[in-house]
C-alpha atoms as one frame of an Amber mdcrd trajectory, in Angstrom:
protein
  27.547 144.073  89.561  24.992 142.079  87.775  24.611 138.686  89.550  21.620
 137.778  87.510  23.356 137.894  84.304  27.004 138.018  84.768  29.138 139.617
  82.177  32.480 139.973  83.752  34.480 137.237  85.531  37.496 136.763  87.581
  39.209 133.341  88.324  41.464 133.454  91.177  43.614 130.217  91.585  45.481
 128.944  94.810  47.951 126.419  95.270  49.571 123.891  92.690  50.293 124.399
  89.106  47.571 122.129  88.068  45.080 124.600  89.463  46.585 127.424  87.291
  45.712 125.164  84.365  42.380 124.367  85.412  41.713 128.085  86.212  42.694
 129.007  82.608  40.459 126.245  81.126  37.516 127.721  83.318  38.411 130.997
  82.073  38.315 129.876  78.358  34.719 128.033  79.036  33.304 131.479  80.456
  34.820 133.508  77.295  33.010 130.937  75.099  29.719 131.778  77.060  30.222
 135.534  75.992  31.659 136.647  79.252  34.989 138.991  79.558  37.657 138.684
  82.090  37.568 141.610  84.303  40.517 143.838  84.283  42.908 144.508  87.254
  40.904 146.654  89.838  37.701 146.295  88.023  34.498 144.530  89.803  33.405
 141.091  88.415  30.020 139.901  88.428  31.213 136.365  88.833  34.352 135.274
  90.942  35.675 131.946  90.744  37.699 130.852  93.752  39.726 127.929  92.373
  40.871 126.182  95.621  43.812 124.114  97.107  43.202 121.878 100.115  46.776
 120.739 100.745  47.213 122.671 103.880  44.856 123.964 106.638  45.605 127.612
 105.840  44.890 127.339 102.330  41.642 126.115 103.041  40.863 128.971 105.555
  42.021 131.698 103.245  39.122 130.729 100.956  36.654 131.561 103.740  38.535
 134.858 104.329  38.290 135.755 100.539  34.366 134.820 100.589  33.922 137.189
 103.417  35.817 140.062 101.680  33.634 139.527  98.478  30.411 140.114 100.267
  31.177 143.862 100.455  30.263 146.400 102.993  26.756 147.035 101.655  25.824
 143.375 101.707  26.004 143.079  97.812  28.512 140.560  96.429  29.125 139.173
  92.905  27.990 135.583  91.954  30.709 133.418  93.854  31.669 129.984  92.783
  34.098 127.830  94.857  35.989 125.244  92.591  38.967 122.890  93.071  40.092
 120.593  96.102  38.262 122.526  98.736  35.150 122.420  97.094  35.574 118.602
  96.552  36.399 117.966 100.046  34.039 120.372 102.015  31.292 120.982  99.358
  28.156 120.711 101.723  30.111 122.531 104.393  30.862 125.319 102.282  27.151
 125.918 101.608  26.351 125.693 105.398  29.306 127.937 106.361  29.175 130.285
 103.390  25.755 130.903 102.098  26.770 133.742  99.961  28.407 131.131  97.759
  26.148 130.399  94.856  28.246 127.502  93.095  30.407 124.665  94.412  32.352
 122.753  91.768  34.974 120.020  92.212  38.005 119.639  90.126  36.677 116.787
  88.141  33.342 118.495  87.462  34.371 122.078  86.265  33.613 121.534  82.674
  30.055 121.824  83.982  30.804 125.288  84.960  28.654 127.079  82.414  25.521
 125.289  83.141  26.032 125.825  87.041  26.265 129.475  86.231  22.932 129.159
  84.287  21.461 127.597  87.261  22.702 130.099  89.844  21.326 132.984  87.675
  17.800 131.829  88.586  18.863 132.106  92.333  19.157 128.494  92.678  22.312
 127.240  94.639  24.429 124.808  92.495  26.628 121.954  93.960  28.544 119.480
  91.825  31.362 117.461  93.084  30.769 114.329  91.110  33.784 112.425  89.718
  32.299 111.492  86.468  33.578 108.457  84.333  33.718 110.574  81.083  36.580
 112.600  80.744  36.096 116.624  81.419  38.409 117.390  78.846  36.289 116.291
  76.343  33.889 119.098  77.085  36.626 121.775  77.229  37.053 124.295  74.390
  40.042 124.351  72.213  42.973 126.339  73.537  43.129 130.034  72.707  45.910
 132.264  72.116  48.063 132.719  75.399  48.964 135.791  76.950  52.240 134.128
  78.118  54.889 132.189  76.059  54.837 129.385  78.593  51.870 127.377  79.331
  50.820 124.476  81.442  49.216 121.253  79.804  47.711 118.618  82.178  48.480
 115.192  80.905  47.545 113.057  83.970  45.434 113.433  87.097  44.667 111.615
  90.421  46.767 109.448  92.533  46.715 105.826  93.532  49.759 106.245  96.017
  47.731 107.182  99.026  50.327 108.800 101.148  49.134 108.952 104.610  49.284
 112.618 104.857  47.684 113.568 101.335  44.175 114.331 100.173  44.817 114.188
  96.484  43.356 110.694  96.142  40.159 111.983  97.769  39.635 115.070  95.967
  41.380 114.462  92.429  40.272 110.645  92.507  42.287 107.585  90.860  45.111
 108.212  88.487  44.009 108.832  85.122  46.075 109.525  81.795  44.752 111.795
  79.026  44.746 110.285  75.595  47.810 110.533  73.410  45.972 112.483  70.570
  44.207 114.891  72.877  47.753 115.868  74.121  49.235 116.344  70.680  46.292
 118.352  69.599  46.337 120.732  72.683  50.009 121.090  72.697  49.754 121.966
  68.817  47.072 124.461  69.569  49.288 126.100  72.371  52.094 126.504  70.169
  49.890 127.794  67.167  48.803 130.409  69.886  52.327 131.643  70.476  53.488
 129.415  73.346  57.254 128.461  73.057  57.370 126.205  76.383  55.052 123.799
  77.747  55.068 122.270  81.295  53.482 119.018  81.412  51.524 118.493  84.604
  50.009 115.708  86.829  49.698 114.677  90.421  51.982 111.839  89.309  53.020
 113.247  85.785  55.528 110.481  85.179  52.894 107.840  85.794  51.330 108.842
  82.411  50.833 106.315  79.946  48.712 106.005  76.822  48.782 104.178  73.234
  50.149 106.634  70.245  48.590 107.017  67.027  50.159 103.555  65.910  48.635
 101.549  68.967  51.997 101.448  70.663  52.131 101.912  74.365  54.089 105.074
  75.452  55.435 106.507  78.686  56.009 110.223  79.438  59.269 109.977  77.528
  57.579 108.933  74.450  55.086 111.820  74.809  58.171 114.245  75.122  59.711
 112.871  71.991  56.528 113.716  70.193  56.335 116.923  71.609  60.035 117.608
  70.705  58.910 117.507  67.014  56.416 120.131  67.080  57.934 122.954  65.233
  58.005 126.256  67.360  58.039 124.631  70.872  61.348 125.127  72.140  60.984
 123.882  75.713  59.566 121.147  77.456  59.337 120.564  81.418  57.218 118.226
  83.516  55.984 118.267  87.097  55.334 116.673  89.543  57.025 113.198  89.595
  57.173 110.321  91.899  60.071 108.183  92.630  58.287 105.322  91.992  57.412
 106.171  88.455  60.856 107.276  87.409  61.762 105.023  84.536  65.197 104.189
  83.065  63.714 105.377  79.754  62.638 108.860  81.147  66.170 109.352  82.660
  67.745 108.492  79.547  65.322 111.040  77.641  67.127 113.855  79.726  70.442
 113.063  78.009  68.730 112.722  74.488  66.194 115.331  73.872  67.249 118.905
  73.330  63.888 120.606  74.200  63.637 118.808  77.599  65.025 121.390  79.909
  67.682 120.228  82.490  65.472 120.350  85.654  63.856 117.589  87.798  61.280
 118.225  90.355  61.244 114.889  92.349  59.819 115.134  96.018  61.460 112.883
  98.622  59.389 114.299 101.609  61.739 113.014 104.355  65.427 111.740 104.749
  64.294 109.101 107.396  63.357 105.447 106.050  61.302 105.002 109.053  59.155
 108.158 108.262  58.802 107.435 104.657  57.323 104.027 105.644  54.935 105.830
 108.010  54.068 108.066 105.031  53.400 105.178 102.736  55.986 106.463 100.328
  57.197 103.452  98.151  60.838 104.549  97.849  63.652 104.556 100.528  66.390
 107.362 100.788  68.916 105.260  98.962  66.590 104.492  96.067  65.829 108.295
  96.008  69.390 109.170  95.967  70.307 106.428  93.327  67.887 108.092  90.845
  69.578 111.537  91.157  72.886 109.870  90.711  71.496 108.084  87.389  69.926
 111.526  86.363  73.265 113.398  86.871  75.226 110.844  84.795  72.990 111.491
  81.614  72.696 115.148  82.406  75.549 116.425  84.447  74.210 119.957  84.719
  70.545 118.986  85.740  68.864 121.161  88.457  67.247 119.229  91.125  64.104
 120.247  92.971  62.335 118.558  95.877  59.496 118.714  98.465  59.916 118.231
 102.256  57.476 117.716 105.295  58.939 118.615 108.729  57.194 117.328 111.854
  55.352 114.343 110.437  53.800 112.337 113.546  56.544 110.481 115.123  59.402
 112.365 113.524  62.194 112.364 116.060  65.258 114.497 116.273  67.362 111.835
 114.654  64.708 111.293 111.883  64.929 114.979 111.145  68.844 114.868 111.216
  68.558 112.118 108.342  66.661 114.625 106.358  69.291 117.244 106.560  71.786
 114.546 105.522  69.877 113.594 102.338  69.541 117.514 101.626  73.307 117.763
 101.816  73.904 114.619  99.623  71.226 115.794  97.123  72.272 119.242  96.725
  69.083 120.958  95.561  69.076 123.912  93.170  65.756 124.692  94.860  63.299
 123.080  97.196  59.748 123.564  98.864  59.497 122.789 102.428  56.514 122.643
 104.763  55.488 122.063 108.185  53.244 118.857 108.323  49.722 120.136 108.307
  46.893 117.282 109.386  44.295 117.110 106.856  40.666 115.573 107.925  40.198
 112.048 106.644  43.769 111.192 106.072  45.544 108.351 108.346  48.115 110.696
 109.369  45.826 113.023 111.002  44.932 110.444 113.769  48.242 108.945 114.156
  50.027 109.236 117.781  52.883 111.488 118.460  52.057 114.483 116.738  54.705
 116.886 116.768  54.469 120.223 118.837  54.205 123.379 116.729  57.312 124.900
 118.224  59.390 121.608 117.449  57.961 122.010 113.776  58.966 125.796 113.606
  62.681 125.085 114.848  62.990 122.218 112.290  61.508 124.152 109.346  63.843
 127.032 110.207  66.968 124.800 109.923  66.050 122.995 106.945  65.065 126.162
 104.958  68.343 127.797 105.895  70.310 124.839 104.399  67.869 124.949 101.363
  68.423 128.501 100.792  72.163 128.128 101.200  72.137 125.509  98.460  69.836
 127.385  96.082  72.119 130.557  96.366  75.454 128.363  96.020  73.398 126.871
  92.772  72.773 130.373  91.384  76.254 131.459  91.945  77.564 128.858  89.715
  75.921 130.535  86.962  78.186 133.699  87.256  79.783 134.121  83.694  77.552
 131.724  81.838  76.138 132.370  78.720  72.664 130.943  78.194  69.135 131.521
  76.522  66.410 132.818  78.616  62.772 133.002  77.609  61.287 136.390  78.338
  58.106 135.960  80.346  57.212 139.167  82.036  57.959 142.775  82.703  60.235
 143.493  85.587  59.902 146.602  88.098  62.357 148.743  86.482  61.875 150.709
  83.323  62.821 148.582  80.363  63.445 145.536  82.406  62.083 142.029  81.333
  62.317 138.903  83.360  62.958 135.518  81.688  63.614 131.960  82.751  67.019
 129.998  82.062  66.816 126.429  81.074  67.343 125.573  84.764  64.286 127.489
  85.708  66.287 130.629  87.247  64.674 133.938  87.029  66.992 136.354  85.214
  66.324 140.269  85.012  67.738 141.990  82.053  67.307 145.760  80.714  66.402
 145.158  77.281  63.648 148.122  76.318  63.672 147.088  72.532  62.699 143.484
  73.374  59.301 141.769  74.130  57.921 139.126  76.174  58.180 135.919  74.157
  61.475 136.418  72.894  64.036 133.741  73.394  67.449 135.878  73.862  71.001
 134.920  74.646  72.384 136.418  77.683  75.497 136.488  79.786  74.771 136.195
  83.830  76.465 139.007  85.559  75.210 138.603  89.277  73.781 136.136  91.382
  71.285 136.461  94.187  69.515 133.974  96.444  66.377 133.811  94.293  67.304
 135.432  91.050  69.923 136.334  88.483  70.947 139.550  86.530  72.228 139.269
  83.144  73.056 141.168  79.994  72.600 140.511  76.179  75.373 138.680  75.027
  77.209 140.916  72.109  77.184 139.059  69.012  80.578 138.687  67.084  80.614
 140.299  63.706  80.380 137.749  60.919
């Protein structure tokens, strides 16, 4: 490994899809500097750990990875810690892990090449500024993608200040990227072979900008513009906040063919008392009304959500209300977690913290119900004819895996097809986590 003049790099991203996007952009910058991505199993001269700070275990995992990178002989690659852990614990990382050469926050990673140059001289590099100038202006033009599906960050930061969440402190205030930049980046992705784009933001449906005619647009306006890009077959977006779910965006789901029938809309709790303590700006009734409106315009839509169990002060009755909301919402899939106190957030110092064994029991009950709903949703696909976008190779010879419009994974045996193909399949079997399909036989002309 050559630490003084690194030639090969590896970016390892943890956590959310926005981190995946950021990791891809850092990789593109390093390639522009003449470096190459290390192949699987190959040593890298520079390792970038692109971190997540949402949960305590995610942060601790970073330090474990740093320890493994040091190696038995004491030698290690140049190590950069990026992302939200870097933002939240910048100086602490330097103290706790002196083998780290670079610490860079999520709003400053466009300066990564300059930080690498500094680290080459043996000097430590720390940059956790949140500059006013957009980092996106400094990023290179999107390159040809290895996958047919790509992420596109349109909005960053959060002004909601949920009492459990570190995002406002690690990603900053809500900002929306300009219309023209997004249209250009989307076009570059499609020109590079992308057929599906997922729009990303901490509160993606809070995005707003002026279009090229000076008219104010919300997310639905951006999606309508992307729908006109030749070669872009699918558009998705995540993660949404109920407070920003406008009537226009709901209507778009019934009007735009390329907008996939899938909505990820976190509720976090089914108890209005707990939602208020979380500083969520919605109630269970207002949340369920959004789902009702969505199903009226797009009856086949798949609904996904997020849940936190064991928030401080959550009673057995509060948790039962969460189960009741799950039953009424009827999710296609959902993510659920035990509450994890994050330093610096109001919830971390609230009274009535819940015992771990209570959280464990509640999480098991919640996940059992959610898994049951997901399996039932998948079984509804049996016999359905649908298109899938092939995204990766399966484990079996000749097997490929693609996604339905409802974001379900489908395995097919199709040795003559390739990643990136959009194919018509019939669903033959449905498990809890994926589907099996076969190519639909075309009728003779």
